[in-house]
mmCIF file of C-alpha atoms in Angstrom:
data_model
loop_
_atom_site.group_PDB
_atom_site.id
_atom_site.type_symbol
_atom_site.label_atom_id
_atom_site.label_comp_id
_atom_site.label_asym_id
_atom_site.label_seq_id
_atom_site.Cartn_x
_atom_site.Cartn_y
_atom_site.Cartn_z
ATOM 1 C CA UNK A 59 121.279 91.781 96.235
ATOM 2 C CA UNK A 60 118.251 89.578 97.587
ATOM 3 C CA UNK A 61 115.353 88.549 95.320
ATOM 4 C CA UNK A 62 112.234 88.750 96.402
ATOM 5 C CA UNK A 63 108.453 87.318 94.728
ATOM 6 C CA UNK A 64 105.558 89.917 95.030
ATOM 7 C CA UNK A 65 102.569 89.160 93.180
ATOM 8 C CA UNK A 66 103.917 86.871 90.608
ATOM 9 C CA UNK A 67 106.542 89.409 90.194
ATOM 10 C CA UNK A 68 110.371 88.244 90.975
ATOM 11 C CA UNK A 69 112.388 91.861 92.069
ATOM 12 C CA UNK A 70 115.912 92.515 93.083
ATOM 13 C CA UNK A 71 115.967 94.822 96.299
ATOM 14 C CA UNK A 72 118.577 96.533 98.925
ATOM 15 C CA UNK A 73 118.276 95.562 102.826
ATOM 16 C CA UNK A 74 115.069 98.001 103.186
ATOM 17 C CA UNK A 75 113.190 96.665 100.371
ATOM 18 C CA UNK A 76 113.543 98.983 97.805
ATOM 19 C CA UNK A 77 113.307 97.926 94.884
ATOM 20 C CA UNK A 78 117.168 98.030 93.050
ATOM 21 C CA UNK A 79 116.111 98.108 89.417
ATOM 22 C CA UNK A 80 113.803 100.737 88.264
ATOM 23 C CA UNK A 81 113.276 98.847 84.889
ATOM 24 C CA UNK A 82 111.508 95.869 87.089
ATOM 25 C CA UNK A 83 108.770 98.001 88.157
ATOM 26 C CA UNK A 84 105.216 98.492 86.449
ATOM 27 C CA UNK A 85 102.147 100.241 88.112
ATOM 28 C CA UNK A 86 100.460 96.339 88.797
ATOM 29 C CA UNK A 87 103.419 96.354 91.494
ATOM 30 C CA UNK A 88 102.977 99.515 92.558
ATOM 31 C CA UNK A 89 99.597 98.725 94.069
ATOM 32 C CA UNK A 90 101.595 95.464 95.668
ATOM 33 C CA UNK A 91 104.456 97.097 97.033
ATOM 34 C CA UNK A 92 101.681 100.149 98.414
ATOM 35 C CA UNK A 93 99.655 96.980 100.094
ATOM 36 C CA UNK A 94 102.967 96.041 101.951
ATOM 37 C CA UNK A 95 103.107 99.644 103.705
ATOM 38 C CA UNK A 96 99.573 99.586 104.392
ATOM 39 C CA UNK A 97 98.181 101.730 101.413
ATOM 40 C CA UNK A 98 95.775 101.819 98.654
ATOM 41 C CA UNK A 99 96.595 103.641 95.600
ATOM 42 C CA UNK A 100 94.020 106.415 94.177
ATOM 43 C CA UNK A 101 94.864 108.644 91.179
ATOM 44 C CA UNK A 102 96.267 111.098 93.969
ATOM 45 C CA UNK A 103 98.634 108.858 95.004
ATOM 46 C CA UNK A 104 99.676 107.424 91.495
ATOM 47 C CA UNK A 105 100.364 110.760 90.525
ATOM 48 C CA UNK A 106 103.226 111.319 92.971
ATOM 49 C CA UNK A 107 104.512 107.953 91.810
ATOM 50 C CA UNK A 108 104.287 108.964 88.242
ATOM 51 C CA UNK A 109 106.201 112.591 88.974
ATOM 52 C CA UNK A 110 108.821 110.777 91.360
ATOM 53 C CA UNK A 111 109.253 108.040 88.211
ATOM 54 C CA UNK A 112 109.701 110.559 85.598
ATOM 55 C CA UNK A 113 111.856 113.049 87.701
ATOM 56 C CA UNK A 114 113.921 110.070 88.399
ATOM 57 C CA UNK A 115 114.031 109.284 84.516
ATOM 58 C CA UNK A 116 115.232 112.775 83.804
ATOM 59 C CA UNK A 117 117.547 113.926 87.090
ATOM 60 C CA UNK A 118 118.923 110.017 87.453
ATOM 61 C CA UNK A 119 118.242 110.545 91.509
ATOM 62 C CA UNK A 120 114.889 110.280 93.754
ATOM 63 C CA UNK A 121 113.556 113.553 94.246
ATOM 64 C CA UNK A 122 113.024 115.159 97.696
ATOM 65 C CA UNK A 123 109.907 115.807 99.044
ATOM 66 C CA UNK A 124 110.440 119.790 98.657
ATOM 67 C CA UNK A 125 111.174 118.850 94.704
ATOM 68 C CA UNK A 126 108.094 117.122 94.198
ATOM 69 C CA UNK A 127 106.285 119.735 96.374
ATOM 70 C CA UNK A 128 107.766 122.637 94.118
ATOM 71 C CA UNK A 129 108.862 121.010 90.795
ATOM 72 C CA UNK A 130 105.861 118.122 91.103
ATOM 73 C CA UNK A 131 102.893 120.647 92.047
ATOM 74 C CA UNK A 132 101.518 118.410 94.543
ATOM 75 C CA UNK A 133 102.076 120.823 98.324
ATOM 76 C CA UNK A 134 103.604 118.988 101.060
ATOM 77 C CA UNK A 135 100.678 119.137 103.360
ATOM 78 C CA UNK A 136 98.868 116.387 100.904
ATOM 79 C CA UNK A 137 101.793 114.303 100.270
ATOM 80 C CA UNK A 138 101.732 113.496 103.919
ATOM 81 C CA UNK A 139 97.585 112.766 103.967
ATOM 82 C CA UNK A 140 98.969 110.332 101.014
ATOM 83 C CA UNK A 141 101.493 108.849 102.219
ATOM 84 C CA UNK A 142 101.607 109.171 106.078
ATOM 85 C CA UNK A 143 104.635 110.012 108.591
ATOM 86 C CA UNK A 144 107.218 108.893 105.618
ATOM 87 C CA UNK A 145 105.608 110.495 102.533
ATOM 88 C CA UNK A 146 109.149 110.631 100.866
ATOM 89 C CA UNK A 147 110.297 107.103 102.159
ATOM 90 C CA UNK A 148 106.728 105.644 100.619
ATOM 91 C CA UNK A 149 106.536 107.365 97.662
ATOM 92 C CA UNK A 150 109.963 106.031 96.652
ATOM 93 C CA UNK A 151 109.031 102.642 97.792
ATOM 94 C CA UNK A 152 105.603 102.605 95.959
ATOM 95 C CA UNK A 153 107.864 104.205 92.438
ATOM 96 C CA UNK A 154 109.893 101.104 92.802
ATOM 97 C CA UNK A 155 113.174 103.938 93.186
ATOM 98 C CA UNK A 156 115.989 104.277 95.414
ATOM 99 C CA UNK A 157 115.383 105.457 98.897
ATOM 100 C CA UNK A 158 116.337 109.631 98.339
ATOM 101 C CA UNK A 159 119.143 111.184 99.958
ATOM 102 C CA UNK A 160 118.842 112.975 103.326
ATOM 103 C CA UNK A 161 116.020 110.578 103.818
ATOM 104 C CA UNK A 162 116.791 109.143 107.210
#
């Protein structure tokens, strides 16, 4: 897996720059890895990050969009404001988590 330096921090990620090792993330590279896809972070956004972190904790699998929608409380309509065009894609990017499944 190539290693990559963000910020002072040294990450292992796949071919699509997800991050490979949940354990290396902390919410400092969050707001790094959000820069990269052309976002700043508010409270809003870290609290998709946090659900999608501890969802992942519990189920051991990114969460769909519809999961954080339903399970997560935040509707779908402001996950995209958040995170345009590829809420799901950026939200998992941002967590530091695996890309989900079904995401194309």
């Amino acid at each position: 897996m190539p290693v990559t330096t963000l910020a002072g921090h040294q990450i292992h990620v796949d071919a699509e720059g997800f991050l490979t090792d949940p354990a290396e993330w902390d919410e400092d590279l969050a707001r790094v890895l959000a820069e990269q896809i052309g976002l700043t972070l508010t409270d809003e956004h870290m609290a998709a990050v946090r659900f999608l972190r501890a969802d992942f904790a519990t189920q051991g699998e990114t969460a769909t969009l519809r999961r954080i929608s339903t399970v997560g409380g935040i509707p779908i309509k402001q996950l995209f404001a958040l995170f345009p065009q590829k809420p799901a894609k950026k939200i998992a990017y941002v967590a530091g988590l695996p890309k989900p499944h079904g995401c194309v």
